[in-house]
Structure formats: C-alpha cells, structure tokens
Tab-separated table of C-alpha atoms in Angstrom:
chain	number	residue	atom	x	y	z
A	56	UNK	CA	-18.354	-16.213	0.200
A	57	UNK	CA	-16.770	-14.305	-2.693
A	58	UNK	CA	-16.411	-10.570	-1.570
A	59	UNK	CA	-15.357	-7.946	0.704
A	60	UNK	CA	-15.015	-4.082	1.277
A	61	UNK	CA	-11.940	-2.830	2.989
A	62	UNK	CA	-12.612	0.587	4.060
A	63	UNK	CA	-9.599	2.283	3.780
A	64	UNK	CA	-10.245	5.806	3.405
A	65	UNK	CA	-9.665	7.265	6.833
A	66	UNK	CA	-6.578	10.174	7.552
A	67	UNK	CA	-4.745	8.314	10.120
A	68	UNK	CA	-4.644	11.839	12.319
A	69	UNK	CA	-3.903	10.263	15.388
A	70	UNK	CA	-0.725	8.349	13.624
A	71	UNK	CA	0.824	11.676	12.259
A	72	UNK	CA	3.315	12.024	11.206
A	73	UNK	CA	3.253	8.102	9.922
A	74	UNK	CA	0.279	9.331	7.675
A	75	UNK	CA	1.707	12.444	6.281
A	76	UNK	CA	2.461	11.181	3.082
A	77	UNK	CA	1.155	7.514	3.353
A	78	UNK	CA	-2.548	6.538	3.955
A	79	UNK	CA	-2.612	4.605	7.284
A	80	UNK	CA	-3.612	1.448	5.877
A	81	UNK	CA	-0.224	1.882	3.173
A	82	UNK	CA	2.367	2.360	6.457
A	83	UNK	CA	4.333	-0.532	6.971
A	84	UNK	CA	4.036	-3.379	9.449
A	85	UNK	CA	6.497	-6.141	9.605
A	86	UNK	CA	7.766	-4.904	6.336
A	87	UNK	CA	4.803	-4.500	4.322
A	88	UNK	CA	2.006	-2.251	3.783
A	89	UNK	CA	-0.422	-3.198	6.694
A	90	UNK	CA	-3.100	-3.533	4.248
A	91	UNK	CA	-1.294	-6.577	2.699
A	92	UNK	CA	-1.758	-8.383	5.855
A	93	UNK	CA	-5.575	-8.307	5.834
A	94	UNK	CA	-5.844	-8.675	1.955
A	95	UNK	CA	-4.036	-12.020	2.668
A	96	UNK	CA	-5.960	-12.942	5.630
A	97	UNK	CA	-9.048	-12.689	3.499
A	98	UNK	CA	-7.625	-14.330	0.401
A	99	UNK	CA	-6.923	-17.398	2.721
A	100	UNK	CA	-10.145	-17.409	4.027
A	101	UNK	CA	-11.121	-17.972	0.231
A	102	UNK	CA	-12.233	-14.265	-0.619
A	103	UNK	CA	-11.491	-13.564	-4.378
A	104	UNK	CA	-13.383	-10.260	-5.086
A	105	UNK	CA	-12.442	-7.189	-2.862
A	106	UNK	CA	-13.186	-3.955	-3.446
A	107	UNK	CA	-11.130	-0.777	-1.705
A	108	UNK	CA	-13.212	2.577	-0.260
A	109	UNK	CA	-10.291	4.925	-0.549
A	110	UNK	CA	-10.765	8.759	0.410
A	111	UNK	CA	-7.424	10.346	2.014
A	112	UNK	CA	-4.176	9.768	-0.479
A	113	UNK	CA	-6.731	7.506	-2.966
A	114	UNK	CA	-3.869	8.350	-5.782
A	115	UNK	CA	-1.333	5.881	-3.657
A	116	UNK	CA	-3.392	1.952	-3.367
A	117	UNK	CA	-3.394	1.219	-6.910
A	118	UNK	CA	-0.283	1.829	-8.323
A	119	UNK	CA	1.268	-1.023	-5.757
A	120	UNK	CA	-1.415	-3.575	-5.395
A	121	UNK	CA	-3.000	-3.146	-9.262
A	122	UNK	CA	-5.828	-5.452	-10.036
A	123	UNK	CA	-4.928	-7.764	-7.341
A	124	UNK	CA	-3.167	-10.336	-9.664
A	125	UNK	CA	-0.190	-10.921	-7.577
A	126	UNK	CA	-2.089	-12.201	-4.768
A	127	UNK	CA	-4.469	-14.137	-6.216
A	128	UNK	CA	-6.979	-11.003	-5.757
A	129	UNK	CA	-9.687	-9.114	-7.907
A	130	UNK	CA	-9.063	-5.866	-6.384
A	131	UNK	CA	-11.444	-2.603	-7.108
A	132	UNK	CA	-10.917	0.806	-5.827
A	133	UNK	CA	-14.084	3.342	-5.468
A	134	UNK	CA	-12.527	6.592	-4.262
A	135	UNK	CA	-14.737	9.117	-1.972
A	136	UNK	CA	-14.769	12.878	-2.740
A	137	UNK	CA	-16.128	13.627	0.080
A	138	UNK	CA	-15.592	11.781	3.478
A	139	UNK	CA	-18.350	9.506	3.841
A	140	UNK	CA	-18.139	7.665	7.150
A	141	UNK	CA	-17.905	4.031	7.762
A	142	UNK	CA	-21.613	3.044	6.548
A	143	UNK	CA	-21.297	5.773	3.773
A	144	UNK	CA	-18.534	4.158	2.357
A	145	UNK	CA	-19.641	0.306	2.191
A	146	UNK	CA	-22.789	2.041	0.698
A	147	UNK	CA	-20.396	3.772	-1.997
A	148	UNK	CA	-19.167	0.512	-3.170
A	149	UNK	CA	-22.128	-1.701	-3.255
A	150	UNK	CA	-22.560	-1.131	-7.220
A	151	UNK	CA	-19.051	-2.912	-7.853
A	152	UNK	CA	-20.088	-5.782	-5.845
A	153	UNK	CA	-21.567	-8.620	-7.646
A	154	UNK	CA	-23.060	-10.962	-4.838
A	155	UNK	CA	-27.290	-11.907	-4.591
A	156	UNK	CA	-29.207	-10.247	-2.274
A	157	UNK	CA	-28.579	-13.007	-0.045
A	158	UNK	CA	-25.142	-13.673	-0.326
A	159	UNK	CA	-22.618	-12.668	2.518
A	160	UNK	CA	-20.460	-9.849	1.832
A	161	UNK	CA	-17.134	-9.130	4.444
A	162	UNK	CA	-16.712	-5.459	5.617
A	163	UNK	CA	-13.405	-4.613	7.063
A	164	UNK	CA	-11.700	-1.773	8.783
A	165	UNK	CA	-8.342	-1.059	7.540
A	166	UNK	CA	-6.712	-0.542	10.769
A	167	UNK	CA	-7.437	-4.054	12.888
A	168	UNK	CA	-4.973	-6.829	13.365
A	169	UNK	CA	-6.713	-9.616	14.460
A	170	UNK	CA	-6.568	-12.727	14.146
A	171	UNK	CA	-10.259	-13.517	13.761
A	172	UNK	CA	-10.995	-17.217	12.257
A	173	UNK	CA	-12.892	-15.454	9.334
A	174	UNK	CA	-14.587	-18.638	8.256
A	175	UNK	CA	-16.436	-18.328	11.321
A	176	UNK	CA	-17.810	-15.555	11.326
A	177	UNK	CA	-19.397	-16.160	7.926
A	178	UNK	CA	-20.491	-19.916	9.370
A	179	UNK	CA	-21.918	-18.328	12.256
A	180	UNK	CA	-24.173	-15.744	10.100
A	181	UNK	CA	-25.177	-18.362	7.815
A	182	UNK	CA	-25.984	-20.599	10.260
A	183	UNK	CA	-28.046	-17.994	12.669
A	184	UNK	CA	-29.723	-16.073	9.378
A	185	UNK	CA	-28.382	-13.117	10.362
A	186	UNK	CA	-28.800	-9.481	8.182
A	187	UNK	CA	-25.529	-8.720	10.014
A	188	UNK	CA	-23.042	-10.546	12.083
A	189	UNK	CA	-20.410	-8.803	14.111
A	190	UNK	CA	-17.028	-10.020	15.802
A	191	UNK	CA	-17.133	-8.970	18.593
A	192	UNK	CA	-13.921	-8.773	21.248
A	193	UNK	CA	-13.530	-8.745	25.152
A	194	UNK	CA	-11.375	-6.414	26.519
A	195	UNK	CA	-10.120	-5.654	30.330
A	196	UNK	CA	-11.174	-2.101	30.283
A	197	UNK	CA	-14.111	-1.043	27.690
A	198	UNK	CA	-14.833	2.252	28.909
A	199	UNK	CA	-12.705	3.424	25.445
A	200	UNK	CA	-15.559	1.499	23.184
A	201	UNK	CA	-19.017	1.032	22.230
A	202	UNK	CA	-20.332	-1.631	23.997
A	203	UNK	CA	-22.320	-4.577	22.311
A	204	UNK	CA	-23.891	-6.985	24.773
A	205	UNK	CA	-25.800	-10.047	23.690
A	206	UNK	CA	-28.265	-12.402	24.942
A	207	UNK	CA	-27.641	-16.336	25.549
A	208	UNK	CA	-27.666	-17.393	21.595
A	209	UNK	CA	-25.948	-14.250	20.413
A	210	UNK	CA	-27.941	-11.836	19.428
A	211	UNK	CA	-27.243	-8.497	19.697
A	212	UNK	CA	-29.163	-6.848	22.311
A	213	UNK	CA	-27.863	-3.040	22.386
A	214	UNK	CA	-25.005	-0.520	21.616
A	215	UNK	CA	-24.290	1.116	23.617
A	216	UNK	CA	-21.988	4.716	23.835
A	217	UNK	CA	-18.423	4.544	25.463
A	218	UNK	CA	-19.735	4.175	29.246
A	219	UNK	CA	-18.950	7.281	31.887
A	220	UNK	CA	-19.593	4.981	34.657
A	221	UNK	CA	-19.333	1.313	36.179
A	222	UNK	CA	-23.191	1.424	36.342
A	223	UNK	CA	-22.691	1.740	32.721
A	224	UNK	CA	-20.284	-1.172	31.776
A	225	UNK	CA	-23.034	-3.765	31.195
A	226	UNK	CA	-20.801	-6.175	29.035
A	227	UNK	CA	-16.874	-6.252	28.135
A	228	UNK	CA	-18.003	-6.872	24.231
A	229	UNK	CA	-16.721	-4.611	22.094
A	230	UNK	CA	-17.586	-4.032	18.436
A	231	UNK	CA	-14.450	-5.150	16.768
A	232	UNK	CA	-14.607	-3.513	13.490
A	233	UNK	CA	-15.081	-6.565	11.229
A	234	UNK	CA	-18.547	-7.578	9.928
A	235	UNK	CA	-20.706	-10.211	7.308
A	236	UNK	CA	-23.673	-8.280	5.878
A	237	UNK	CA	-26.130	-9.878	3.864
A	238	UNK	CA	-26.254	-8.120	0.433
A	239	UNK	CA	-29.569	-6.234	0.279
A	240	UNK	CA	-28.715	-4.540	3.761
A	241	UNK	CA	-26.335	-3.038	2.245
A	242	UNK	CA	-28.387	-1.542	-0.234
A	243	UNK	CA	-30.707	0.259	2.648
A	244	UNK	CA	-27.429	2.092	3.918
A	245	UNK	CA	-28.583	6.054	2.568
A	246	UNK	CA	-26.274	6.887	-0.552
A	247	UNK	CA	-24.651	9.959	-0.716
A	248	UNK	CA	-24.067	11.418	2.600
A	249	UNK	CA	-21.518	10.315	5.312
A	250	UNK	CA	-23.081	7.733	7.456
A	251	UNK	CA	-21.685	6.089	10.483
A	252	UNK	CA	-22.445	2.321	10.363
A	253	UNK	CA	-21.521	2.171	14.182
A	254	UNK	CA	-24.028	5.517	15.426
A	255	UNK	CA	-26.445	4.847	12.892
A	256	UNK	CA	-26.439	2.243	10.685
A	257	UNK	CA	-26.672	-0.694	13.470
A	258	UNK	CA	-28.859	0.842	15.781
A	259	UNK	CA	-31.384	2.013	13.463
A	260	UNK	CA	-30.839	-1.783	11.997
A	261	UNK	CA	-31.564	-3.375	15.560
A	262	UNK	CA	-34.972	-0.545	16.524
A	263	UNK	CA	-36.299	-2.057	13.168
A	264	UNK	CA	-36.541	-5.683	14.062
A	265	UNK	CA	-33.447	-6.588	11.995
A	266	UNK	CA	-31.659	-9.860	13.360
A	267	UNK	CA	-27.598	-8.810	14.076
A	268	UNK	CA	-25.612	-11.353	15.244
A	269	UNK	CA	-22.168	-11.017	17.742
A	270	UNK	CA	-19.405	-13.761	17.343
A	271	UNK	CA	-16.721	-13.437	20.038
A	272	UNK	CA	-13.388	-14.411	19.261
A	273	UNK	CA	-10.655	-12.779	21.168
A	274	UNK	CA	-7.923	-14.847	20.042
A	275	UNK	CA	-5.640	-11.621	18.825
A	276	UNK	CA	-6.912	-8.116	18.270
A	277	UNK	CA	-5.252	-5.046	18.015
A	278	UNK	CA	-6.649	-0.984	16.645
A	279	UNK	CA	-3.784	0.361	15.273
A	280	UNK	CA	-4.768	3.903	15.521
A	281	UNK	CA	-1.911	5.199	17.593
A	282	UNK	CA	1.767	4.964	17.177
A	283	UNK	CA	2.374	2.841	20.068
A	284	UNK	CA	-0.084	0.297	19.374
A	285	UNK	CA	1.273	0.424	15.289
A	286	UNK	CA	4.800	-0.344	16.840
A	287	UNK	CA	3.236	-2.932	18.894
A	288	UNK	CA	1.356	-4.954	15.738
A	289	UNK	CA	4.307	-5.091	13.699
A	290	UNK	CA	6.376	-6.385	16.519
A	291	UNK	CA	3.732	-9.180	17.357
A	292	UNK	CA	3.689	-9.903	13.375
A	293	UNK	CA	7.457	-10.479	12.999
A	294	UNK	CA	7.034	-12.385	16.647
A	295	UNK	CA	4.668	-14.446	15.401
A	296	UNK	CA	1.804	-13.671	18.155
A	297	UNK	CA	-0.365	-12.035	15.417
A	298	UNK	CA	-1.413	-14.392	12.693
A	299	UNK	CA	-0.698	-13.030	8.694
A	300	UNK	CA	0.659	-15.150	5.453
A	301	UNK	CA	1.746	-11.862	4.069
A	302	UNK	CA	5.683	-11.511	6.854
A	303	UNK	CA	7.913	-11.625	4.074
A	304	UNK	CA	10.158	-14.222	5.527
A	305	UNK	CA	10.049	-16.070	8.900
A	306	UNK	CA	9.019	-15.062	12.203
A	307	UNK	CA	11.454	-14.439	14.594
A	308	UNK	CA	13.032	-12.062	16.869
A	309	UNK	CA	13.422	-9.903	14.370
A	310	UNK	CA	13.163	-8.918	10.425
A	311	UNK	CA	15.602	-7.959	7.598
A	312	UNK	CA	14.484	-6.949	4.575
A	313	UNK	CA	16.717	-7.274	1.524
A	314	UNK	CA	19.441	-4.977	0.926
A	315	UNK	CA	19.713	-3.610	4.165
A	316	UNK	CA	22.462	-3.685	6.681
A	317	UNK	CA	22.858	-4.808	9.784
A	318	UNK	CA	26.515	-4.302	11.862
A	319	UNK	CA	27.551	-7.727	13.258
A	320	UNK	CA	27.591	-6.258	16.887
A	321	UNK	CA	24.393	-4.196	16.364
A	322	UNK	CA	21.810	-6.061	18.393
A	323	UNK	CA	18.067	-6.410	16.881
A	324	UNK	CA	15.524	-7.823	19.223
A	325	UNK	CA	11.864	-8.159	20.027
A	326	UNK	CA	10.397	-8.232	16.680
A	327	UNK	CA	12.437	-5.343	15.541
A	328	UNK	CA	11.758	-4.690	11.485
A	329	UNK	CA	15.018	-3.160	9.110
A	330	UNK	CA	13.218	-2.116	6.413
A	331	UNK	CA	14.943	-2.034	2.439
A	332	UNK	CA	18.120	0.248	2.017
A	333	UNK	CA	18.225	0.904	5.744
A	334	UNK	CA	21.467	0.635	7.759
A	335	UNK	CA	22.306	0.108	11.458
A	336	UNK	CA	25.648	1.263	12.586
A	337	UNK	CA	28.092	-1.319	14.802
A	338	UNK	CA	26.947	-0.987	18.561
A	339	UNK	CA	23.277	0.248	17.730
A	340	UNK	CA	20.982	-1.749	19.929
A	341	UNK	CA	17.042	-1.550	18.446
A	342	UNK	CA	14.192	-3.581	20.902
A	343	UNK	CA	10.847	-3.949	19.483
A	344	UNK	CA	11.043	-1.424	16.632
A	345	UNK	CA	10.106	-0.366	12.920
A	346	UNK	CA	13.306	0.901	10.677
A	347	UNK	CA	11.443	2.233	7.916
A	348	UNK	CA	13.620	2.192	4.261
A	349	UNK	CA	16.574	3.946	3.952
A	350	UNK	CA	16.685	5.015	7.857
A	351	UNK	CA	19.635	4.902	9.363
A	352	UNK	CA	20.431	4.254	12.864
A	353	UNK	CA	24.255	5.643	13.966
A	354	UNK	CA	26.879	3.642	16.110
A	355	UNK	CA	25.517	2.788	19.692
A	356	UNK	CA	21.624	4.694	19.113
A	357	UNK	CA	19.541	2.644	21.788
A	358	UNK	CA	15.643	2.343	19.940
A	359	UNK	CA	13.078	0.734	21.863
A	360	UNK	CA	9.921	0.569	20.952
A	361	UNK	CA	9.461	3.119	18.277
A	362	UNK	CA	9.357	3.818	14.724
A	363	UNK	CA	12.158	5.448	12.388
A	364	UNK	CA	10.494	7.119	9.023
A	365	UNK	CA	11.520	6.168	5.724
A	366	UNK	CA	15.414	7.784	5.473
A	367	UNK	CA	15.029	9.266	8.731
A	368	UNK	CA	18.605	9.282	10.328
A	369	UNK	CA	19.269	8.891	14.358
A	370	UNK	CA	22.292	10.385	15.226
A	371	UNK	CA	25.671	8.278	17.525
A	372	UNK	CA	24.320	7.475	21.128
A	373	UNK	CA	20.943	9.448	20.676
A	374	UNK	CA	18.476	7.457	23.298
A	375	UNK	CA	14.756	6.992	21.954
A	376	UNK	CA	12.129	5.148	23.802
A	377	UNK	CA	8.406	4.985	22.772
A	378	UNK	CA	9.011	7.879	19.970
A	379	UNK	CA	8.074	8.546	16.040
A	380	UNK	CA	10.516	10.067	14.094
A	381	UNK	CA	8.783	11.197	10.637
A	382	UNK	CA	10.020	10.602	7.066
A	383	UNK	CA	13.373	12.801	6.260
A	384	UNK	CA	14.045	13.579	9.905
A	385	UNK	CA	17.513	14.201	11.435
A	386	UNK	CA	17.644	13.336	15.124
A	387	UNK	CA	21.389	14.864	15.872
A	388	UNK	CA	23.776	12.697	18.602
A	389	UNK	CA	23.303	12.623	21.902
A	390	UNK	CA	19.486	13.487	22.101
A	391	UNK	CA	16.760	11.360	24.193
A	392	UNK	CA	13.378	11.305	23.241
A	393	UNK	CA	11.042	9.319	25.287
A	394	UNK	CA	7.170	8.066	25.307
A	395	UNK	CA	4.885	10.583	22.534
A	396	UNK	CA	7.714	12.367	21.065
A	397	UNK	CA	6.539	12.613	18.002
A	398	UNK	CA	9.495	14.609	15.399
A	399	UNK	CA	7.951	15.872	12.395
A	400	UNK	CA	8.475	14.801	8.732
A	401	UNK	CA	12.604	16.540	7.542
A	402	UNK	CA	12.526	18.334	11.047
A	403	UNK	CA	16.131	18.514	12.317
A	404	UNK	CA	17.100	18.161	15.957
A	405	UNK	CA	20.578	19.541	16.727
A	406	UNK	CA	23.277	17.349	18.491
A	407	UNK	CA	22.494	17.117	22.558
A	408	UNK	CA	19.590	19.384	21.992
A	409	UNK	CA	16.527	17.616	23.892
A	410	UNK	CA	17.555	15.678	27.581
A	411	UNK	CA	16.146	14.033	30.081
A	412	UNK	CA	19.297	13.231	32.002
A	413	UNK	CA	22.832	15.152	32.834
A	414	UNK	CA	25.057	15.282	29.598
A	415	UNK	CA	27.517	14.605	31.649
C-alpha cells in the first residue's frame, strides 16, 4: 500500500465561524492544522503517495504543506470547480493515482479522528478479497448514522438510512468514513457529476454482487463536524486519548506553543491548547480549550470548553462555557456566553452586554 485520497473539499458550515476563512480540514487541533494529524497517521502506516480533493478555500492547502517533502509525503492537490460529493471526488483524482487495478488505495474523510490501526484495515481487505473494505464503528446511539450491519465473516449486508425507529436500529455499526478500495472500482465511480459514495456509490456496489467488507475497530473515533466535538478532539490529542505523531510536543494537560505567554498564576487544564503569539493574562483560568494565535485571554476570563479565534480578545472576568468566538472578535469584560454561542468573525460585544446571572 502506496496511496491515498484525503477528501478535503467540504465547507465546514456546521463549524462556522471556524471555517470562515480556513477550510475545516486547515483549523487547528492541538496546535496544528487537523489535516496534519491524519497525513501523519497515514505516513506511519507506510503511505507515501497522497493526493488532496480540495473544493472550498483550494487556494489555502498548498502553500503550507507543498509537495509533501517535510513529512516524508508525495502530496497532490486536484481542486473541484464544482462540488462533487464524496464518490465524485475520489473519482476526480483517480488519474493522479498510480496504483494497478488491483492494488489498494486509502480514502479518507478529512474530518475523523480516529485512531483506526490502518494496517488493518488494508490486511483485512487483502486478506478477504474485498472491492471495498470499510471501518466500521459502534456507537451507543446510531439513530444520527447510516447503519452498516454485517453477517458472521464481515461482509457487508446493507445500508441502511439514519433509522426513525427502534424497529429500525438493526445493528450499532456505523460507516466510519475511512475506506480501502481496490483500484479499478474506483474507476466505475461516474466522472463528472457529484456523486455520493455513501447514497450511491456503495449500495449500487453491494445490488451488483460486489464483495464490501466492514472492519470494526472502535478503539477512538471522533466526526469533528461541530464545534463542540472540534474542541473535544483537540483536547483528547494534547491528552493523549486520541492517537497522532503530528502534537508538536508532549501530551499533557495542556499545550504551549512557542512564543506565547502564559501568566504564572493563569491556570491551563484539560488539554487546553495556547496557540503562537497568544497571551493569557495572570488569574485567567482556561479548562479544555483551543487559544487560537494571537488570542488573548484578559486577567481572571474563566474558558471552558471552547475555542478563541486567531487574535480574538476575551475581555477581564468575561465567563465562556461551550462557546466559539470567531477570528478578530472582541468579547468586552464582564460578558457570559454559554453552550452554542457562536460570536462572529471581528464582531464586538460591549463590556457586561450579554448575562446569564445578576451583575451584581
């Protein structure tokens, strides 16, 4: 195994404003782009080729990873000008790739953390002769996901819609976004047209006769599609729950990058990321967060769980629990913001202007 596509093109609407001037897969986690997690992930798992599907803010990948030198990496971008759809994007790539019809290509989504033993999966679809292998994930409560039951040795059986009622919840398998195709499958994807792999590519795959294969491993996994659970992956990065060679320094209880500064009595806990340039003020207290560059949090601002935009200021004894503050923003002293605030990129929010308690 040689090659992968990353599909990377998607807006990131339900992150806004995280993705209002950075792709989703470009906002960092445990103070990197996410995407350098999983390009190290694959590298490790001995990946050399890897090609990029880029669509929304295309213009922004290249200029920092470049051919893929600095981590060890052949990197390729094919750029979409039209939105394409999961299986209309690894169709879009398939003339950079350079594997035999059947050699194994990877296809990831640019928006899982997981810790998936990679090595596997490809074992498992060599092994089984698979035209497509799937991870596949167990969750508590599926009724969010396609479901993807199996029989005895594997196989996949079905997929099946989000389900609307217990009757319906067959299986607590879920598709987890990462997949081995063999080469010429790829090449039966239709060009030119979006095309979801999920809707139509599998099923249409499976009513043909063609063999897909499910590999369960549930040992981390994570869709980073919403601001909480973005928070939440960076945290368990820095904490060391979620596996990636790519945390620029050791895991811990929390993570500062270089040239940023930290008061001696602030207190940074529970895998709490200070991003470059970015400065927290003597008595700030910051649980479980993301300081973005050039943020700065005033004296005694209480963060927990949420994530401060690049040079995004929170004002002296502001309160903010579960929140997004975009790029440029100005939350004045004195506010609280709590669970799905989300402030918008340079909006300003006066001193004491949004409560939840007495300002007294």
């Amino acid at each position: 195994m040689t090659e992968a596509i990353l599909l990377v093109g998607g807006k990131g609407t339900r992150l806004r404003p995280l993705t209002v001037h950075t792709p989703k897969p470009m906002v960092r986690a445990a103070g990197v782009p996410f995407l350098t997690h999983q390009l190290a992930r694959a590298r490790a798992a001995g990946v050399d080729h890897i090609v990029l599907a880029t669509s929304y803010l295309a213009e922004v990948f290249e200029p920092h990873f470049g051919d893929g030198s600095a981590l060890g990496l052949q990197i390729e971008y094919v750029t979409e000008d039209e939105p394409l759809g999961t299986g209309g994007a690894i169709r879009n790539v398939a003339s950079r790739l350079t594997s035999a019809p059947d050699d194994p290509v990877l296809v990831f989504n640019g928006d899982i953390l997981t810790g998936l033993d990679i090595n596997r999966l490809v074992a498992t679809h060599e092994t089984t002769g698979a035209d497509v292998s799937l991870h596949l994930t167990q969750v508590t409560d599926p009724r969010a996901y396609g479901l993807v039951p199996t029989d005895g040795t594997g196989r996949v059986l079905a997929f099946l819609e989000k389900p609307q009622t217990p009757e319906e919840i067959v299986t607590d398998q879920i598709n987890a976004g990462a997949y081995v195709f063999r080469r010429s499958v790829i090449d039966t994807i239709p060009q030119g047209r979006p095309v979801s792999v999920e809707r139509e590519t599998f099923p249409g795959l499976l009513a043909a006769g063609a063999h897909l294969q499910g590999m369960v491993d549930s040992t981390y996994w994570l869709d980073l599609g919403t601001p909480a659970a973005f928070v939440r992956g960076s945290a368990d990065l820095v904490l060391g729950r979620a596996p990636s060679p790519a945390v620029p320094g050791r895991c811990g209880d929390r993570l500062i990058l270089p040239t940023a500064r930290v008061a001696p009595d602030a207190k940074l806990t529970g895998g709490t990321v200070v991003g470059e340039g970015a400065f927290v003020a003597e008595g700030a207290r910051v649980f479980g967060s993301t300081i973005l560059p050039g943020a700065v949090i005033e004296p005694g601002a209480v963060i927990t769980d949420s994530l401060i935009g690049a040079r995004a200021r929170v004002g002296e004894r502001s309160v903010l629990t579960g929140t997004v503050i975009g790029d440029g923003a100005v939350v004045g002293a004195d506010n609280e913001l709590r669970e799905g605030a989300r402030v918008w990129c340079d909006a300003r929010i006066p001193a004491g202007a949004v409560r939840f308690s007495s300002d007294q």
